[in-house]
C-alpha positions as MATLAB code, in Angstrom:
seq = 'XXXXXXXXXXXXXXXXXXXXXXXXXXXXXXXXXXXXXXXXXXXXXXXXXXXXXXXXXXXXXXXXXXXXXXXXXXXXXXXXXXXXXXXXXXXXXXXXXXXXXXXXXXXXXXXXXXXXXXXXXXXXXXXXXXXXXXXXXXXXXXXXXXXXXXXXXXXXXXXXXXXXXXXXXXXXXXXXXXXXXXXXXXXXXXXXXXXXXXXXXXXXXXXXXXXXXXXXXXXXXXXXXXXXXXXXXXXXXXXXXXXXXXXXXXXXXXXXXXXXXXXXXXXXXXXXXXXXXXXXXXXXXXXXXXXXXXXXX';
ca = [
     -12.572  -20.707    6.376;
     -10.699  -18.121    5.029;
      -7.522  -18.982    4.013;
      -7.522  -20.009    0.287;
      -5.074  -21.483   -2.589;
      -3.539  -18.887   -4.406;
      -3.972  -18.275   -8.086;
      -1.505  -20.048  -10.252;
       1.458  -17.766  -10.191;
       1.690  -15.145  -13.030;
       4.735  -14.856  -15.328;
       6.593  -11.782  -15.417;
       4.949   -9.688  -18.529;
       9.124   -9.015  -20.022;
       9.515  -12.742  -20.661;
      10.867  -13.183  -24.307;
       7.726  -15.064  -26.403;
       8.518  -18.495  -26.654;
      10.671  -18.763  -23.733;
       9.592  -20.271  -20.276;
       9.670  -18.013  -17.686;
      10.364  -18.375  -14.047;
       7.280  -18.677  -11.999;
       6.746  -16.108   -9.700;
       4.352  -15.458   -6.740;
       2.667  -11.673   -7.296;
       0.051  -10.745   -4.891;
      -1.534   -7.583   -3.345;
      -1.700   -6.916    0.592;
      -4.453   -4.662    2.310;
      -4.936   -3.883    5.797;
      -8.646   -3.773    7.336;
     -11.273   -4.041    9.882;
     -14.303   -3.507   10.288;
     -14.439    0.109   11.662;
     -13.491    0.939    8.258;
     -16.382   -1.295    6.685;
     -17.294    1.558    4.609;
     -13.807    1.570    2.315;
     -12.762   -1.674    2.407;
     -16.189   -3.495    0.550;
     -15.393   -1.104   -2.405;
     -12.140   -1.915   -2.646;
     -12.747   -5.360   -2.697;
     -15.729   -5.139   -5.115;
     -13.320   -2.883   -7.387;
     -10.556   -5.713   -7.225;
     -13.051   -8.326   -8.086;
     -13.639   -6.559  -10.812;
      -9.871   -5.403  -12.007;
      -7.660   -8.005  -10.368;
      -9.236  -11.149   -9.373;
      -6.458  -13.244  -10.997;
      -3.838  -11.708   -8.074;
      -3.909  -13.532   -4.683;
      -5.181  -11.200   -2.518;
      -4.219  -10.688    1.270;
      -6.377   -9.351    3.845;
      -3.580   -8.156    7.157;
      -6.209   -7.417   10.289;
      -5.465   -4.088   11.798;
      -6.430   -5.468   15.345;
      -9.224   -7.480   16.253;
     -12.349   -5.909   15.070;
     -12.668   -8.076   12.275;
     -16.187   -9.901   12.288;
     -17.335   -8.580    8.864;
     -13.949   -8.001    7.884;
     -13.134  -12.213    7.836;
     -16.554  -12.556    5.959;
     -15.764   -9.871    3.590;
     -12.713  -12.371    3.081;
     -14.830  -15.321    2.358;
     -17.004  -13.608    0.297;
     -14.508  -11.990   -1.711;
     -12.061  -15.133   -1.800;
      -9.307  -13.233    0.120;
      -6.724  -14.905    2.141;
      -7.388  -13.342    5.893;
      -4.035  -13.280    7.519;
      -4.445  -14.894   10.773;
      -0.524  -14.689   12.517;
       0.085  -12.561   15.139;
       2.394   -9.434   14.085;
       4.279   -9.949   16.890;
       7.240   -7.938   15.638;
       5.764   -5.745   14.205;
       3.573   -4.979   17.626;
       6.466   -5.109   19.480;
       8.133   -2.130   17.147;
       5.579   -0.478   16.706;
       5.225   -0.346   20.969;
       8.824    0.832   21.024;
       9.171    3.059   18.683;
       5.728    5.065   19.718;
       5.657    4.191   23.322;
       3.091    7.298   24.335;
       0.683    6.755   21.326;
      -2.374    4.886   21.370;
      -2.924    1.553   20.347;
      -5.156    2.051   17.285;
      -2.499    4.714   15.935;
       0.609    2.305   16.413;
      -0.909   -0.489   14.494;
      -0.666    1.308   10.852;
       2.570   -0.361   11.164;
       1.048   -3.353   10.989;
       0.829   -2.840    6.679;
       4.428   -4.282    7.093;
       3.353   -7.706    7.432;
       2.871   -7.671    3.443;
       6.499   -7.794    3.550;
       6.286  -11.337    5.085;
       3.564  -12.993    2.068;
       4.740  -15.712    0.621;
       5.280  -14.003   -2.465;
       8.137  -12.910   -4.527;
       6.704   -9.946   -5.138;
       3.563   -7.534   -3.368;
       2.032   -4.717   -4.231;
       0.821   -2.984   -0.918;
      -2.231   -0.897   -1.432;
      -4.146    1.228    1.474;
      -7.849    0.436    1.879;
      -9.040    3.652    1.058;
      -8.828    3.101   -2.429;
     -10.494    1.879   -5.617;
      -8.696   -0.141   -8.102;
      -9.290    0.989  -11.719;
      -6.717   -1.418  -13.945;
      -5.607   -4.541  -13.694;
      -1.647   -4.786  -11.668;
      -0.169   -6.921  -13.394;
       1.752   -5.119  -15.817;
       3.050   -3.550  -12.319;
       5.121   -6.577  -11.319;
       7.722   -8.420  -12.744;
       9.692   -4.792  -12.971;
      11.866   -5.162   -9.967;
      15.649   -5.499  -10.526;
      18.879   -5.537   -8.320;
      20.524   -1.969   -7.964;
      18.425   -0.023   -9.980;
      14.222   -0.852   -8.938;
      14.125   -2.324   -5.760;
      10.982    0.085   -4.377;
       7.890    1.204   -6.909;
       5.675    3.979   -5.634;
       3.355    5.933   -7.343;
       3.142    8.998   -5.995;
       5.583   11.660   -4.011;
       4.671   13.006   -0.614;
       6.704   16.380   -0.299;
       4.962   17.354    2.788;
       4.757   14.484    5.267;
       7.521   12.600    5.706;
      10.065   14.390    7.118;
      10.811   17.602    8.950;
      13.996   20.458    8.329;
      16.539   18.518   10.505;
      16.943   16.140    7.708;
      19.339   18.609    5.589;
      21.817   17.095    8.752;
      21.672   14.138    7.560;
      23.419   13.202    3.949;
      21.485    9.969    3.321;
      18.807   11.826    2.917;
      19.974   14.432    0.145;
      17.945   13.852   -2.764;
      15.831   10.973   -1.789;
      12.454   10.491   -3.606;
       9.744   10.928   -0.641;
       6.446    9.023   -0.974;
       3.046    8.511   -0.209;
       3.210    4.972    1.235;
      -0.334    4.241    0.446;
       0.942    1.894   -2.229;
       4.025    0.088   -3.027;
       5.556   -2.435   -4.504;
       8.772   -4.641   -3.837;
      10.035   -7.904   -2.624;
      11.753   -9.772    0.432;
      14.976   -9.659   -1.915;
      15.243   -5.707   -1.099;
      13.255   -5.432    2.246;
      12.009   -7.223    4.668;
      10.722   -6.778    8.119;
      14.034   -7.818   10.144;
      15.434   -4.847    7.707;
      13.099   -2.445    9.887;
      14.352   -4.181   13.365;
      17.706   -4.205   12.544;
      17.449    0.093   10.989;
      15.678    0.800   13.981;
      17.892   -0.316   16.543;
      21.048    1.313   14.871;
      19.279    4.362   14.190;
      15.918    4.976   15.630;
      17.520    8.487   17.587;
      18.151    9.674   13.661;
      14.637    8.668   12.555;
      12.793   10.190   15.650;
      15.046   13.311   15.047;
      13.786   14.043   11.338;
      10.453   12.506   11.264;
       7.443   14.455   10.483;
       4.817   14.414   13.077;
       1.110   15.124   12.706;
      -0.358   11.869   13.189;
       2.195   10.501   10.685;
       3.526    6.631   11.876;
       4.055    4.347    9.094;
       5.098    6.500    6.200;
       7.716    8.748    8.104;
       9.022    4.968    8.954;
       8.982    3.225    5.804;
      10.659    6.650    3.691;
      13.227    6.434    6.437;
      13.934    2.877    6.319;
      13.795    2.142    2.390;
      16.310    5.509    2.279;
      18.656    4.586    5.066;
      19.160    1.162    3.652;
      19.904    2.908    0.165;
      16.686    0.722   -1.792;
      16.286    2.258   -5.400;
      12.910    3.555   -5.574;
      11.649    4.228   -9.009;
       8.042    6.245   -9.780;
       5.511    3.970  -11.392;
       5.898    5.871  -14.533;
       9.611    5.532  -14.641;
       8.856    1.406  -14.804;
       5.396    1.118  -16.414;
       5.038    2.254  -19.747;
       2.128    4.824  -19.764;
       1.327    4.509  -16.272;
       0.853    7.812  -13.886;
       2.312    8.912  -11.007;
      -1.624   10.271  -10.015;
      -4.105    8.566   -7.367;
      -5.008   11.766   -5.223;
      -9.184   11.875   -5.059;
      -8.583   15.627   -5.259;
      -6.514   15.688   -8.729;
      -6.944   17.797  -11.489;
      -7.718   17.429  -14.942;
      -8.875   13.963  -15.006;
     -10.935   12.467  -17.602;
     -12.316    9.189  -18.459;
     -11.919    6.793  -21.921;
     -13.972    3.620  -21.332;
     -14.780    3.618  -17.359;
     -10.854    4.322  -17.005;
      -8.904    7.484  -15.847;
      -6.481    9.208  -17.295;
      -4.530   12.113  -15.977;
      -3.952   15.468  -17.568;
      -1.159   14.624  -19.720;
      -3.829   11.571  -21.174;
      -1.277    9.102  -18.966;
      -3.563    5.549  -17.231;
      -4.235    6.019  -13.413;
      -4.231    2.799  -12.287;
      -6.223    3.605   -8.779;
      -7.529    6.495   -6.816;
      -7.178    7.088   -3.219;
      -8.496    8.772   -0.656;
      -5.696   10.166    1.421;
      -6.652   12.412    4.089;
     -10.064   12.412    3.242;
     -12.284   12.946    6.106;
     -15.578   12.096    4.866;
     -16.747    8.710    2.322;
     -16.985   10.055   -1.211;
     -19.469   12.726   -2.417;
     -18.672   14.855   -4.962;
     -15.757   14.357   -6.468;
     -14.091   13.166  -10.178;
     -13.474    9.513   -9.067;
     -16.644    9.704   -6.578;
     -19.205    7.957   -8.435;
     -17.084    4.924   -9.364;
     -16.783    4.604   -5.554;
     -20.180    4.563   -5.255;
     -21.210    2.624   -7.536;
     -18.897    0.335   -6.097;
     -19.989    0.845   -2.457;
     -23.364    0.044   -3.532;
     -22.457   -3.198   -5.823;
     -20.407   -4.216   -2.800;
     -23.222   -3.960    0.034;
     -25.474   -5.417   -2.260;
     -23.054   -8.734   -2.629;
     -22.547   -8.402    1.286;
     -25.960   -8.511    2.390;
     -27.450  -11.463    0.037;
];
């Protein structure tokens, strides 16, 4: 079985001392399978050991999942069992030429149909080095509607945006992690940006085996969301999770960028190999190896 009770909800961390707050639902979303094996058991193992109090959703990326559902189980995940029909169906018309396995990145949008009030979305190619929850609880009408962590100047878009005034000034991100809720976007917000303006989105996307992120800049600028840098909400907090990044040092098993600021995860992005050599590299492997450990037993 691998559907499980979430954690009691957590309380937002501004609530005045003394004063009941509002119960809210704050979870993380990840999408797998088991092609990528290799990443997702040390991401689990690292959120076992950061974040175990979040509810924790596992999205399938198609249907490749054997060790993926008992990575689940074993990790008390909640495997998402719908059918992204939706999403699918987007995904099929807005890259009717590509293949299968490249059209269902999309399928990270399901996160935006959790019940939760809030989700963090993280990529699987990651390790989790804090605990999130001073992450939620920061959203707020009109002015931080969309966290992300770090920019993407590169792949998002290509020149023919400067036609387009929307896009003046717009923060572009990585969208390997996120966080927001159903009050600012959901997934009928994609549908319903798409079919007004998918000949604008196609025009000024970035190619390059780039699906997902080109689409979720485009729709969280389009609809005018207020997206605020994880340092701009978290006290302390970085903007840094690159594996490549410089200047990184370590105070008690946790990073901290050059400027001494708390890097709450490192990720992989573009990497084409598992890790090796690098600064974050043997926390990965010392998770890979906890992880396959737990896994085989």
């Amino acid at each position: 079985m691998s559907l499980r009770l979430p954690n009691p909800p957590l309380q937002a961390p501004d609530a005045e001392a003394g004063a009941a707050a509002p119960q809210k639902r704050y979870g993380v979303a990840i999408v797998g399978n088991d092609k990528i094996i290799d990443w997702l058991l040390p991401f689990l193992e690292s959120y076992r050991d950061t974040n175990s109090s979040l509810p924790l959703y596992l999205i399938p990326y198609d249907d490749n999942v054997e060790m993926t559902r008992r990575a689940a189980d074993l990790y008390g995940a909640t495997y998402v069992a719908e059918e992204p029909v939706e999403i699918d169906k987007l995904s099929h018309e807005l890259y009717p030429g590509i293949f299968n396995s490249n059209r269902r990145r999309l399928r990270k949008l399901q996160a935006l149909a959790l019940p939760l009030d809030e989700v963090a979305y993280v990529d699987v190619d990651v390790i989790l080095f804090r605990d999130f929850t001073p992450i939620f609880g920061r959203l707020e009408a009109g002015k931080t509607e969309f966290i992300v962590a770090s920019p993407s100047f590169e792949y998002v878009y290509n020149d023919r945006r400067s036609k387009y005034p929307f896009l003046d000034n717009v923060l572009l991100f990585n969208d390997g992690f996120w966080v927001t809720s159903n009050k600012y976007l959901t997934l009928s917000n994609f549908i319903e940006t798409m079919k007004a303006d998918s000949e604008i989105f196609h025009d000024v996307r970035k190619r390059g085996q780039l699906f997902a992120q080109p689409l979720v800049n485009f729709v969280t600028h389009r609809r005018g969301l207020k997206i605020e840098l994880l340092p701009h909400v978290v006290p302390g907090a970085s903007h840094e999770s690159f594996y490549k990044a410089p200047g990184v040092t370590f105070k008690d098993g946790k990073p901290l960028d050059y400027e001494g600021k708390e890097i709450y995860f490192a990720h992989w992005a573009g990497a084409t190999a598992l890790p090796a050599r690098g600064v974050f590299d043997p926390a990965w492997t010392e998770y890979s190896k906890a992880a396959w450990a737990r896994f085989k037993k």
